[in-house]
Coordinates of C-alpha atoms and ligand atoms in Angstrom, one line a residue:
Chain B
X1 CA 0.0 0.0 0.0
X2 CA 1.1 3.5 -0.8
X3 CA 1.7 6.2 1.8
X4 CA 0.2 9.6 1.3
X5 CA 0.5 12.9 3.0
X6 CA -1.9 13.5 5.8
X7 CA -1.8 17.2 6.7
X8 CA -1.5 18.0 10.4
X9 CA -4.9 19.4 11.4
X10 CA -4.8 20.9 14.9
X11 CA -3.1 23.0 17.5
X12 CA -4.2 23.2 21.1
X13 CA -3.7 26.1 23.6
X14 CA -4.9 26.1 27.3
X15 CA -5.9 29.6 28.5
X16 CA -7.9 31.3 31.1
X17 CA -10.6 33.8 30.4
X18 CA -10.6 37.2 32.1
X19 CA -13.4 35.9 34.3
X20 CA -11.2 32.9 35.3
X21 CA -12.8 30.2 33.3
X22 CA -10.5 27.5 32.2
X23 CA -10.6 27.5 28.4
X24 CA -9.0 25.3 25.7
X25 CA -8.7 26.6 22.1
X26 CA -8.3 23.9 19.4
X27 CA -7.3 25.3 16.0
X28 CA -8.3 23.1 13.1
X29 CA -6.9 23.5 9.6
X30 CA -7.2 22.0 6.1
X31 CA -9.9 19.6 5.0
X32 CA -12.0 18.0 7.7
X33 CA -13.4 15.2 5.6
X34 CA -13.8 11.4 6.1
X35 CA -10.0 11.1 5.7
X36 CA -9.1 13.6 8.5
X37 CA -12.2 13.7 10.8
X38 CA -11.3 10.5 12.8
X39 CA -8.1 12.3 14.0
X40 CA -10.0 15.5 14.6
X41 CA -12.7 13.6 16.5
X42 CA -10.2 11.9 18.7
X43 CA -8.5 15.2 19.5
X44 CA -11.7 16.9 20.4
X45 CA -12.9 14.0 22.5
X46 CA -9.6 13.9 24.3
X47 CA -9.8 17.7 25.1
X48 CA -13.4 17.3 26.2
X49 CA -12.3 14.5 28.5
X50 CA -10.2 17.1 30.5
X51 CA -13.5 18.9 31.1
X52 CA -12.5 22.5 30.5
X53 CA -15.2 25.1 31.3
X54 CA -15.0 26.3 27.7
X55 CA -13.9 24.4 24.7
X56 CA -13.3 26.7 21.7
X57 CA -12.8 25.3 18.2
X58 CA -11.2 27.8 15.8
X59 CA -12.4 26.9 12.3
X60 CA -11.0 29.9 10.4
X61 CA -8.3 27.8 8.7
X62 CA -10.7 25.0 7.8
X63 CA -11.3 25.3 4.0
X64 CA -13.5 22.2 3.7
X65 CA -15.8 20.2 6.1
X66 CA -18.2 17.4 5.3
X67 CA -20.8 15.7 7.5
X68 CA -18.2 13.5 9.1
X69 CA -16.5 16.6 10.4
X70 CA -19.8 18.0 11.6
X71 CA -20.5 14.7 13.3
X72 CA -17.3 15.0 15.3
X73 CA -18.4 18.4 16.5
X74 CA -21.9 17.2 17.4
X75 CA -20.4 14.4 19.4
X76 CA -18.0 16.8 21.1
X77 CA -21.0 19.2 21.9
X78 CA -22.9 16.4 23.5
X79 CA -19.9 15.5 25.7
X80 CA -19.2 19.0 26.7
X81 CA -22.8 19.7 27.5
X82 CA -22.8 16.4 29.5
X83 CA -20.4 17.8 32.1
X84 CA -21.9 21.3 32.1
X85 CA -19.2 22.9 29.9
X86 CA -19.6 25.2 26.9
X87 CA -18.5 24.6 23.3
X88 CA -17.9 27.6 21.0
X89 CA -17.1 27.5 17.3
X90 CA -15.1 30.4 16.0
X91 CA -15.0 32.0 12.6
X92 CA -16.0 29.4 10.1
X93 CA -15.6 30.4 6.4
X94 CA -18.9 30.9 4.5
X95 CA -18.5 27.5 3.0
X96 CA -18.0 25.7 6.2
X97 CA -20.8 27.7 7.8
X98 CA -23.2 26.7 5.0
X99 CA -23.0 23.0 5.9
X100 CA -24.1 23.9 9.5
X101 CA -27.0 25.7 7.9
X102 CA -27.9 22.9 5.6
X103 CA -27.9 20.5 8.6
X104 CA -29.8 23.1 10.7
X105 CA -27.1 23.1 13.3
X106 CA -26.3 26.8 13.1
X107 CA -28.8 27.4 15.9
X108 CA -27.7 24.5 18.0
X109 CA -24.0 25.4 18.0
X110 CA -22.8 28.7 19.4
X111 CA -20.8 30.2 16.5
X112 CA -18.9 33.4 17.0
X113 CA -17.0 35.4 14.4
X114 CA -14.2 36.4 16.7
X115 CA -11.8 34.5 18.9
X116 CA -11.5 37.4 21.3
X117 CA -15.3 37.3 21.8
X118 CA -15.1 33.6 22.5
X119 CA -12.5 34.2 25.2
X120 CA -14.5 37.1 26.8
X121 CA -16.3 37.2 30.1
Chain C
X1 CA -33.9 6.3 -15.0
X2 CA -32.8 7.9 -18.2
X3 CA -29.6 6.7 -19.9
X4 CA -27.7 7.7 -23.0
X5 CA -25.3 5.6 -24.9
X6 CA -22.7 8.4 -25.4
X7 CA -19.7 8.3 -23.1
X8 CA -19.7 10.9 -20.4
X9 CA -17.0 13.6 -21.2
X10 CA -15.3 13.1 -17.9
X11 CA -15.1 10.0 -15.7
X12 CA -13.1 9.6 -12.5
X13 CA -12.4 6.3 -10.9
X14 CA -11.0 6.2 -7.3
X15 CA -10.4 3.4 -5.0
X16 CA -12.7 3.4 -1.9
X17 CA -10.2 5.0 0.4
X18 CA -11.1 8.3 2.1
X19 CA -7.8 9.8 1.1
X20 CA -8.9 10.0 -2.5
X21 CA -12.1 11.9 -1.8
X22 CA -10.3 15.2 -2.2
X23 CA -9.2 14.3 -5.7
X24 CA -12.8 13.5 -6.7
X25 CA -14.1 16.8 -5.2
X26 CA -11.4 18.8 -7.0
X27 CA -12.3 17.3 -10.4
X28 CA -16.0 17.7 -9.6
X29 CA -15.7 21.4 -8.7
X30 CA -13.7 22.1 -11.9
X31 CA -16.2 20.3 -14.0
X32 CA -19.1 22.2 -12.4
X33 CA -17.6 25.6 -13.1
X34 CA -16.8 24.5 -16.7
X35 CA -20.4 23.4 -17.1
X36 CA -21.7 26.8 -16.0
X37 CA -22.3 26.6 -12.2
X38 CA -21.1 29.5 -10.0
X39 CA -18.3 28.9 -7.5
X40 CA -20.6 28.4 -4.5
X41 CA -22.8 25.9 -6.3
X42 CA -19.7 24.1 -7.6
X43 CA -18.4 23.8 -4.1
X44 CA -21.8 22.5 -2.9
X45 CA -21.8 19.8 -5.6
X46 CA -18.4 18.8 -4.5
X47 CA -19.8 18.4 -1.0
X48 CA -22.8 16.3 -2.2
X49 CA -20.4 14.1 -4.2
X50 CA -18.1 13.7 -1.1
X51 CA -21.1 12.6 1.0
X52 CA -22.3 10.1 -1.7
X53 CA -18.8 8.6 -1.9
X54 CA -18.4 8.5 1.9
X55 CA -21.6 6.5 2.0
X56 CA -20.3 4.1 -0.7
X57 CA -17.1 3.6 1.3
X58 CA -18.9 3.2 4.7
X59 CA -22.0 1.4 3.7
X60 CA -21.6 0.0 0.2
X61 CA -18.1 -1.3 0.8
X62 CA -18.3 -1.6 4.6
X63 CA -15.0 0.3 5.0
X64 CA -13.0 -1.7 2.6
X65 CA -10.6 0.7 1.0
X66 CA -9.3 -0.9 -2.2
X67 CA -12.6 -1.2 -4.1
X68 CA -13.4 0.7 -7.3
X69 CA -15.9 3.6 -7.5
X70 CA -16.7 5.2 -10.9
X71 CA -17.9 8.7 -11.1
X72 CA -19.2 10.1 -14.4
X73 CA -19.7 13.8 -15.0
X74 CA -21.9 15.2 -17.7
X75 CA -23.8 18.3 -18.7
X76 CA -27.3 17.5 -20.0
X77 CA -28.7 19.9 -22.5
X78 CA -32.4 21.1 -22.4
X79 CA -34.7 18.5 -23.9
X80 CA -37.3 16.0 -22.9
X81 CA -35.7 15.7 -19.5
X82 CA -36.2 19.3 -18.6
X83 CA -36.2 22.9 -20.0
X84 CA -32.9 23.9 -18.4
X85 CA -29.4 22.4 -18.8
X86 CA -28.3 20.3 -15.9
X87 CA -25.2 18.9 -14.3
X88 CA -25.4 15.2 -14.0
X89 CA -23.2 12.9 -11.8
X90 CA -23.4 9.2 -11.8
X91 CA -21.7 7.1 -9.2
X92 CA -21.3 3.4 -9.7
X93 CA -20.0 1.0 -7.0
X94 CA -19.7 -2.8 -6.8
X95 CA -20.6 -3.2 -3.1
X96 CA -23.6 -4.2 -1.1
X97 CA -27.0 -3.7 -2.7
X98 CA -29.7 -2.0 -0.7
X99 CA -33.3 -1.1 -1.4
X100 CA -33.1 2.5 -2.7
X101 CA -36.3 3.3 -0.7
X102 CA -34.4 2.5 2.5
X103 CA -31.9 5.3 1.9
X104 CA -33.5 8.3 3.5
X105 CA -32.5 11.4 5.4
X106 CA -33.2 11.3 9.1
X107 CA -35.2 13.7 11.3
X108 CA -32.9 16.7 11.9
X109 CA -34.6 17.6 15.1
X110 CA -32.8 14.8 16.9
X111 CA -29.3 15.9 17.9
X112 CA -26.9 13.1 17.1
X113 CA -23.6 12.7 15.3
X114 CA -24.0 11.2 11.8
X115 CA -27.0 10.6 9.6
X116 CA -26.6 14.0 7.7
X117 CA -25.1 12.8 4.4
X118 CA -28.3 12.1 2.5
X119 CA -29.9 15.3 3.8
X120 CA -27.0 17.3 2.5
X121 CA -27.1 15.5 -0.9
X122 CA -30.8 16.3 -1.2
X123 CA -30.4 19.9 -0.2
X124 CA -27.7 20.6 -2.7
X125 CA -28.9 18.6 -5.7
X126 CA -32.3 18.9 -7.5
X127 CA -32.7 15.2 -8.1
X128 CA -31.1 12.1 -6.7
X129 CA -31.9 8.5 -7.3
X130 CA -30.3 5.2 -6.4
X131 CA -30.8 1.9 -8.2
X132 CA -29.3 -1.5 -8.0
X133 CA -27.1 -2.4 -11.0
X134 CA -26.7 -5.9 -12.2
X135 CA -25.8 -8.5 -9.6
X136 CA -23.6 -6.3 -7.4
X137 CA -23.4 -2.7 -6.5
X138 CA -25.5 0.5 -6.8
X139 CA -25.7 3.4 -9.2
X140 CA -26.6 6.9 -7.8
X141 CA -27.6 9.6 -10.2
X142 CA -27.7 13.2 -9.0
X143 CA -28.6 16.2 -11.1
X144 CA -28.6 19.9 -10.5
X145 CA -30.1 22.5 -12.8
X146 CA -27.8 25.1 -14.4
X147 CA -29.2 28.6 -14.9
X148 CA -30.0 28.7 -18.6
X149 CA -27.8 31.8 -19.2
X150 CA -24.7 30.1 -18.0
X151 CA -22.3 28.3 -20.3
X152 CA -21.7 29.5 -23.8
X153 CA -21.5 27.4 -26.9
X154 CA -18.0 26.0 -26.8
X155 CA -17.2 24.3 -30.0
X156 CA -14.7 21.5 -30.4
X157 CA -11.1 22.3 -29.8
X158 CA -9.6 24.2 -32.6
X159 CA -6.5 22.7 -34.2
X160 CA -3.4 24.9 -34.1
X161 CA -0.7 24.5 -36.6
Chain D
X1 CA 8.7 -0.5 -19.2
X2 CA 7.6 -1.6 -15.7
X3 CA 4.1 -2.6 -15.1
X4 CA 2.0 -3.7 -12.1
X5 CA -1.2 -5.5 -12.1
X6 CA -2.8 -3.5 -9.3
X7 CA -5.3 -0.8 -10.3
X8 CA -4.0 2.7 -10.0
X9 CA -5.8 4.4 -7.1
X10 CA -7.0 7.2 -9.3
X11 CA -7.9 7.2 -12.9
X12 CA -9.4 10.0 -15.0
X13 CA -10.9 9.6 -18.4
X14 CA -11.6 12.6 -20.6
X15 CA -12.8 13.1 -24.1
X16 CA -10.1 14.6 -26.3
X17 CA -11.6 18.1 -26.2
X18 CA -9.3 21.0 -24.9
X19 CA -12.1 22.2 -22.6
X20 CA -11.6 19.2 -20.4
X21 CA -7.9 19.8 -19.9
X22 CA -8.6 21.9 -16.9
X23 CA -10.4 19.1 -15.1
X24 CA -7.5 16.7 -15.7
X25 CA -5.0 19.3 -14.4
X26 CA -7.1 19.9 -11.3
X27 CA -7.3 16.3 -10.4
X28 CA -3.5 15.9 -11.2
X29 CA -2.5 18.8 -8.9
X30 CA -4.6 17.5 -6.0
X31 CA -3.3 14.0 -6.4
X32 CA 0.3 15.3 -6.5
X33 CA 0.0 17.2 -3.2
X34 CA -1.7 14.2 -1.7
X35 CA 1.2 12.1 -2.8
X36 CA 3.7 14.4 -1.2
X37 CA 4.8 16.9 -3.8
X38 CA 4.9 20.6 -2.8
X39 CA 2.5 23.1 -4.4
X40 CA 4.9 24.4 -7.0
X41 CA 5.9 20.9 -8.1
X42 CA 2.3 19.8 -8.2
X43 CA 1.4 22.7 -10.5
X44 CA 4.4 21.8 -12.7
X45 CA 3.2 18.2 -13.0
X46 CA -0.3 19.6 -14.0
X47 CA 1.5 21.6 -16.7
X48 CA 3.4 18.5 -17.9
X49 CA 0.2 16.5 -18.0
X50 CA -1.6 19.3 -19.9
X51 CA 1.2 19.3 -22.5
X52 CA 1.0 15.6 -22.9
X53 CA -2.7 15.7 -23.3
X54 CA -2.5 18.5 -25.8
X55 CA -0.1 16.4 -27.9
X56 CA -2.5 13.5 -27.8
X57 CA -5.4 15.7 -28.9
X58 CA -3.4 17.5 -31.7
X59 CA -1.1 14.7 -32.9
X60 CA -2.6 11.4 -31.7
X61 CA -6.2 12.3 -32.5
X62 CA -5.4 14.9 -35.1
X63 CA -7.8 17.4 -33.5
X64 CA -10.8 15.0 -33.1
X65 CA -12.5 16.0 -29.9
X66 CA -14.6 13.0 -28.9
X67 CA -12.0 10.3 -28.4
X68 CA -11.1 8.8 -25.1
X69 CA -7.9 9.5 -23.1
X70 CA -7.2 7.6 -19.9
X71 CA -4.9 9.0 -17.3
X72 CA -3.8 6.9 -14.3
X73 CA -2.2 8.4 -11.2
X74 CA -0.2 6.4 -8.8
X75 CA 2.5 6.8 -6.1
X76 CA 5.3 4.3 -6.5
X77 CA 7.0 3.3 -3.3
X78 CA 10.8 2.9 -3.0
X79 CA 11.9 -0.5 -4.4
X80 CA 13.8 -2.0 -7.3
X81 CA 12.6 0.9 -9.5
X82 CA 14.4 3.5 -7.3
X83 CA 15.3 4.5 -3.8
X84 CA 12.8 7.3 -3.5
X85 CA 9.0 7.3 -3.8
X86 CA 7.8 8.7 -7.1
X87 CA 4.7 10.0 -8.7
X88 CA 3.7 8.1 -11.8
X89 CA 1.3 9.2 -14.5
X90 CA 0.3 7.0 -17.4
X91 CA -1.6 8.4 -20.3
X92 CA -3.3 6.0 -22.8
X93 CA -4.8 7.0 -26.1
X94 CA -6.3 5.1 -29.0
X95 CA -5.0 7.4 -31.8
X96 CA -2.2 7.4 -34.3
X97 CA 0.8 5.4 -33.4
X98 CA 4.2 7.0 -33.9
X99 CA 7.8 5.8 -33.3
X100 CA 8.6 6.9 -29.7
X101 CA 12.1 7.9 -30.8
X102 CA 10.6 10.4 -33.2
X103 CA 9.1 12.4 -30.3
X104 CA 11.8 14.8 -29.3
X105 CA 12.2 18.3 -28.0
X106 CA 13.3 20.8 -30.6
X107 CA 16.3 23.2 -30.4
X108 CA 15.2 26.1 -28.2
X109 CA 17.6 28.6 -29.8
X110 CA 15.4 28.9 -32.8
X111 CA 12.6 31.4 -32.0
X112 CA 9.3 30.0 -33.3
X113 CA 5.8 29.4 -32.0
X114 CA 5.2 25.8 -30.9
X115 CA 7.4 22.8 -30.4
X116 CA 7.8 23.5 -26.6
X117 CA 5.5 20.8 -25.2
X118 CA 8.0 17.9 -25.1
X119 CA 10.7 20.2 -23.7
X120 CA 8.4 21.3 -20.9
X121 CA 7.5 17.7 -20.1
X122 CA 11.1 16.7 -19.9
X123 CA 12.0 19.7 -17.7
X124 CA 9.3 19.0 -15.2
X125 CA 9.4 15.2 -15.0
X126 CA 12.3 12.9 -14.1
X127 CA 11.5 10.2 -16.6
X128 CA 9.2 10.1 -19.6
X129 CA 8.6 7.2 -22.0
X130 CA 6.3 6.6 -24.9
X131 CA 5.4 3.2 -26.3
X132 CA 2.9 1.8 -28.8
X133 CA 0.1 -0.1 -27.2
X134 CA -1.6 -3.0 -29.1
X135 CA -2.9 -2.2 -32.5
X136 CA -3.9 1.4 -31.9
X137 CA -2.7 4.3 -29.7
X138 CA 0.2 5.1 -27.4
X139 CA 1.0 5.0 -23.8
X140 CA 3.1 7.7 -22.1
X141 CA 4.5 7.0 -18.7
X142 CA 5.9 10.0 -16.8
X143 CA 7.5 9.8 -13.3
X144 CA 8.7 12.4 -10.9
X145 CA 10.6 11.7 -7.7
X146 CA 9.1 12.7 -4.4
X147 CA 11.4 13.9 -1.6
X148 CA 11.6 10.9 0.7
X149 CA 10.5 12.9 3.8
X150 CA 7.3 13.8 2.1
X151 CA 4.1 11.9 2.7
X152 CA 3.4 10.1 5.9
X153 CA 2.0 6.6 6.3
X154 CA -1.7 7.1 5.7
X155 CA -3.5 3.9 6.6
X156 CA -6.7 2.7 5.1
X157 CA -9.7 4.9 5.9
X158 CA -11.0 4.4 9.4
X159 CA -14.6 3.3 9.8
X160 CA -16.7 5.7 11.8
X161 CA -19.7 4.4 13.6
Chain A
X1 CA -22.6 18.3 -28.3
X2 CA -22.8 20.0 -25.0
X3 CA -22.1 23.7 -24.4
X4 CA -19.7 24.8 -21.7
X5 CA -18.6 28.0 -20.2
X6 CA -15.7 29.7 -21.9
X7 CA -14.5 32.5 -19.7
X8 CA -13.9 35.9 -21.3
X9 CA -10.2 36.4 -21.5
X10 CA -9.2 39.8 -22.5
X11 CA -9.8 43.6 -22.4
X12 CA -8.1 46.1 -24.7
X13 CA -7.2 49.7 -24.0
X14 CA -5.5 52.1 -26.5
X15 CA -3.3 54.7 -24.8
X16 CA -0.4 57.0 -25.5
X17 CA 2.8 57.0 -23.5
X18 CA 4.2 60.3 -22.1
X19 CA 6.7 60.2 -24.9
X20 CA 3.9 60.1 -27.4
X21 CA 4.2 56.4 -28.5
X22 CA 0.9 54.8 -29.5
X23 CA 0.4 51.9 -27.1
X24 CA -2.2 49.2 -26.8
X25 CA -2.6 47.3 -23.5
X26 CA -4.2 43.8 -23.7
X27 CA -5.2 42.4 -20.4
X28 CA -5.6 38.6 -20.3
X29 CA -7.2 36.6 -17.6
X30 CA -7.9 33.1 -16.5
X31 CA -6.4 30.0 -18.0
X32 CA -4.6 30.4 -21.3
X33 CA -4.4 26.8 -22.3
X34 CA -5.3 24.9 -25.6
X35 CA -8.9 25.7 -25.0
X36 CA -8.5 29.5 -24.7
X37 CA -5.3 30.2 -26.6
X38 CA -6.8 30.2 -30.1
X39 CA -9.0 33.2 -29.1
X40 CA -6.1 34.9 -27.3
X41 CA -3.9 34.4 -30.3
X42 CA -6.5 35.9 -32.6
X43 CA -6.9 38.9 -30.4
X44 CA -3.2 39.5 -30.2
X45 CA -2.7 39.0 -33.9
X46 CA -5.5 41.5 -34.6
X47 CA -4.0 44.1 -32.3
X48 CA -0.5 43.6 -33.8
X49 CA -2.1 44.1 -37.2
X50 CA -2.9 47.7 -36.2
X51 CA 0.8 48.2 -35.7
X52 CA 0.9 50.1 -32.4
X53 CA 4.4 51.3 -31.5
X54 CA 4.1 49.3 -28.3
X55 CA 1.9 46.3 -27.5
X56 CA 1.7 45.6 -23.8
X57 CA 0.2 42.3 -22.6
X58 CA -0.8 42.4 -18.9
X59 CA -0.5 38.9 -17.6
X60 CA -1.2 39.6 -13.9
X61 CA -4.7 38.0 -14.0
X62 CA -3.5 34.9 -15.9
X63 CA -3.4 32.0 -13.4
X64 CA -2.4 29.4 -15.8
X65 CA -0.6 29.3 -19.2
X66 CA 0.7 26.3 -21.2
X67 CA 2.9 26.1 -24.3
X68 CA 0.0 27.0 -26.6
X69 CA -0.4 30.3 -24.8
X70 CA 3.4 30.9 -25.0
X71 CA 3.2 30.0 -28.7
X72 CA 0.6 32.8 -29.2
X73 CA 2.9 35.3 -27.5
X74 CA 5.9 34.1 -29.6
X75 CA 3.9 34.5 -32.8
X76 CA 2.8 38.0 -31.7
X77 CA 6.4 38.9 -30.8
X78 CA 7.6 38.0 -34.3
X79 CA 4.8 40.1 -35.9
X80 CA 5.5 43.1 -33.7
X81 CA 9.2 42.9 -34.3
X82 CA 8.5 42.5 -38.0
X83 CA 7.1 46.1 -38.3
X84 CA 9.6 47.5 -35.8
X85 CA 7.3 47.7 -32.8
X86 CA 7.9 46.6 -29.2
X87 CA 6.1 43.9 -27.3
X88 CA 6.1 44.0 -23.5
X89 CA 4.8 41.4 -21.1
X90 CA 3.7 42.8 -17.7
X91 CA 3.6 41.1 -14.3
X92 CA 3.2 37.4 -14.9
X93 CA 2.7 35.3 -11.7
X94 CA 5.6 33.2 -10.6
X95 CA 3.9 30.2 -12.1
X96 CA 3.4 31.8 -15.5
X97 CA 6.9 33.2 -15.4
X98 CA 8.3 29.7 -14.8
X99 CA 7.0 28.4 -18.1
X100 CA 8.9 31.2 -19.9
X101 CA 12.0 30.2 -17.9
X102 CA 11.6 26.5 -18.8
X103 CA 11.2 27.5 -22.5
X104 CA 14.2 29.8 -22.1
X105 CA 12.1 32.7 -23.4
X106 CA 12.5 34.9 -20.3
X107 CA 15.4 36.6 -22.0
X108 CA 13.8 36.8 -25.4
X109 CA 10.7 38.6 -24.1
X110 CA 10.8 41.9 -22.3
X111 CA 9.0 41.2 -19.1
X112 CA 8.3 44.0 -16.6
X113 CA 6.7 43.8 -13.2
X114 CA 4.8 47.0 -13.5
X115 CA 2.3 48.4 -16.0
X116 CA 3.4 51.9 -15.2
X117 CA 6.9 51.1 -16.2
X118 CA 5.7 49.5 -19.4
X119 CA 3.9 52.7 -20.2
X120 CA 6.9 54.9 -19.3
X121 CA 9.3 56.9 -21.6
Ligands
ADP201 N1 -24.2 3.6 -0.9 C1 -25.0 3.1 0.1 N2 -25.1 1.8 0.3 C2 -25.9 1.3 1.3 N3 -26.6 2.0 2.2 C3 -26.5 3.3 2.1 C4 -25.7 4.0 1.1 N4 -25.8 5.3 1.2 C5 -26.6 5.5 2.3 N5 -27.1 4.3 2.8 C6 -28.0 4.2 4.0 O1 -28.6 5.4 4.2 C7 -28.4 5.8 5.6 C8 -28.3 7.3 5.7 O2 -27.1 7.8 5.2 P1 -26.5 9.2 5.7 O3 -27.5 10.2 5.7 O4 -25.3 9.5 4.9 O5 -26.1 8.9 7.2 P2 -24.9 8.0 7.9 O6 -24.2 7.4 6.7 O7 -24.1 9.0 8.7 O8 -25.7 7.0 8.6 C9 -27.2 5.1 6.0 O9 -27.2 4.9 7.4 C10 -27.2 3.8 5.2 O10 -28.0 2.8 5.9
ADP202 N1 0.9 11.9 -28.7 C1 1.6 12.1 -29.8 N2 1.3 11.4 -30.9 C2 2.0 11.6 -32.0 N3 3.0 12.5 -32.1 C3 3.4 13.2 -31.1 C4 2.7 13.0 -29.9 N4 3.3 13.9 -29.0 C5 4.3 14.5 -29.6 N5 4.3 14.1 -30.9 C6 5.3 14.6 -31.9 O1 6.4 15.3 -31.2 C7 6.6 16.6 -31.7 C8 7.0 17.6 -30.6 O2 5.9 17.9 -29.8 P1 5.8 19.2 -28.9 O3 7.2 19.5 -28.3 O4 4.7 19.2 -28.0 O5 5.6 20.4 -30.0 P2 4.4 20.7 -31.0 O6 3.3 19.8 -30.6 O7 4.1 22.1 -30.7 O8 4.9 20.5 -32.3 C9 5.2 16.9 -32.4 O9 5.4 17.9 -33.4 C10 4.8 15.6 -32.9 O10 5.3 15.3 -34.1

């Protein structure tokens, strides 16, 4: 079997909001499709497992997402809600945002256009 | 199901491994803009194709990653099938056969991961139909109307000397 | 000429009309980055493919625009064929057959329009070979080395439940 | 036979340089490949037929060019030189420039990075 490039897809920073909430910012990048969503899902589930008060997913560098990527975020949302935390999605491109709209998830997820805003309070 | 004997102008075959989805999407988007769809619609068709291929890989081939999937791209001119030109994609696999009526979008009100693919395909495309093919595998045909103004008469390639 | 029985992971078939060149280039570029080439090299391979296809259309098919051209994309792992991985493209047509040794780049010192395609293909790719296939048509195989660091082991697509 | 979109590929402006030379600026755009180069060639040959002192081809919006596009420019260069005019190429992207380099035509053509410069003198 051949080996093919699999672009790195995330970066994680642990921060604290001005209000003292423990926050984790996961920055995704590239194409979150069936090829890459399993790794994205694992990363998000791992971060949610640490139960930060706020889990922020920066989507600004994601140029493509399909339903497998959305499913990873739905699963993460359920876990974060399960322990009383908050999940915030930040700055999806118009194209990525449109898939949330098609799936009618744009009102289920909290989607902000600015990372600063997501770190506020 | 309509069918024509003429070969589709573009056909892409990939093995059923998720890593090749990006190549199929890329060819699809380019074909769509060539056929007269705008950039956003072309991207959406790439997404619908991606969802269809992901279903073939996950359900049709049950995750096996070295099975063939054929994707034909065509532009259908106005005629008995409709008054507008349309983009047509046909996806052929050689995996499990299912009853086409069993492939349906789920209720979106329930919040759960998964089960969004068919809904996305139906949202993006105007028509979408599965059928069994021969003894093994399925064929999915998806069409999307093209605004009639789009796409100019592009004759055959001129020969340069 | 080396050959393997396994199907190439990606195959694109276009009709021999210049309007479809852009779709083939787009798939080629995406396959190249997937296989581990950088963006500039992937673009250059797309150019080499475009030149090869243009020659098939103009010389092999003498400008006829509804004839099939098959393009296979593969990544060849290090082995007897070479110590580095390589990108391999095979182009098969069913047009005129010519003696492969007759296909050569021209002297660049002479300023004239045309005659640059083969030179571009040779500049971009590491190896390039034509051969007659069967009773009709040619096969062109082009390879380009991939820097060994590029491309990580990407297993088969994981099944998601 | 199907009909497919064929993007418009040029715009023409007739100008005069500060030094009084009659100049024509042809702006190309999109992909100048075997599909589009016949129209580009015809346009350039037509403009050269009017024998402007300077024919300027703005390549900044050309994102792809293959040898058929280069051939059109070579043919134009020969015609313009034939009547004693000057052909200037302006601002090709790195990718378009590289094909001139591969064909060793980067020293045959006068290639400037700035339209203002091409209109100088
Ligand atoms: N190519 C296919 N072969 C067999 N079954 C399919 C195929 N495509 C879709 N299905 C069925 O349709 C259902 C809905 O698909 P989809 O909306 O994409 O959701 P998901 O795949 O996440 O369950 C699937 O669960 C599956 O049972
Ligand atoms: N696929 C082909 N079938 C037949 N002849 C070919 C093919 N490709 C190239 N040739 C021959 O090789 C020559 C050089 O090709 P090329 O460098 O692309 O220049 P051009 O096509 O502009 O003449 C062509 O003139 C032609 O005679």
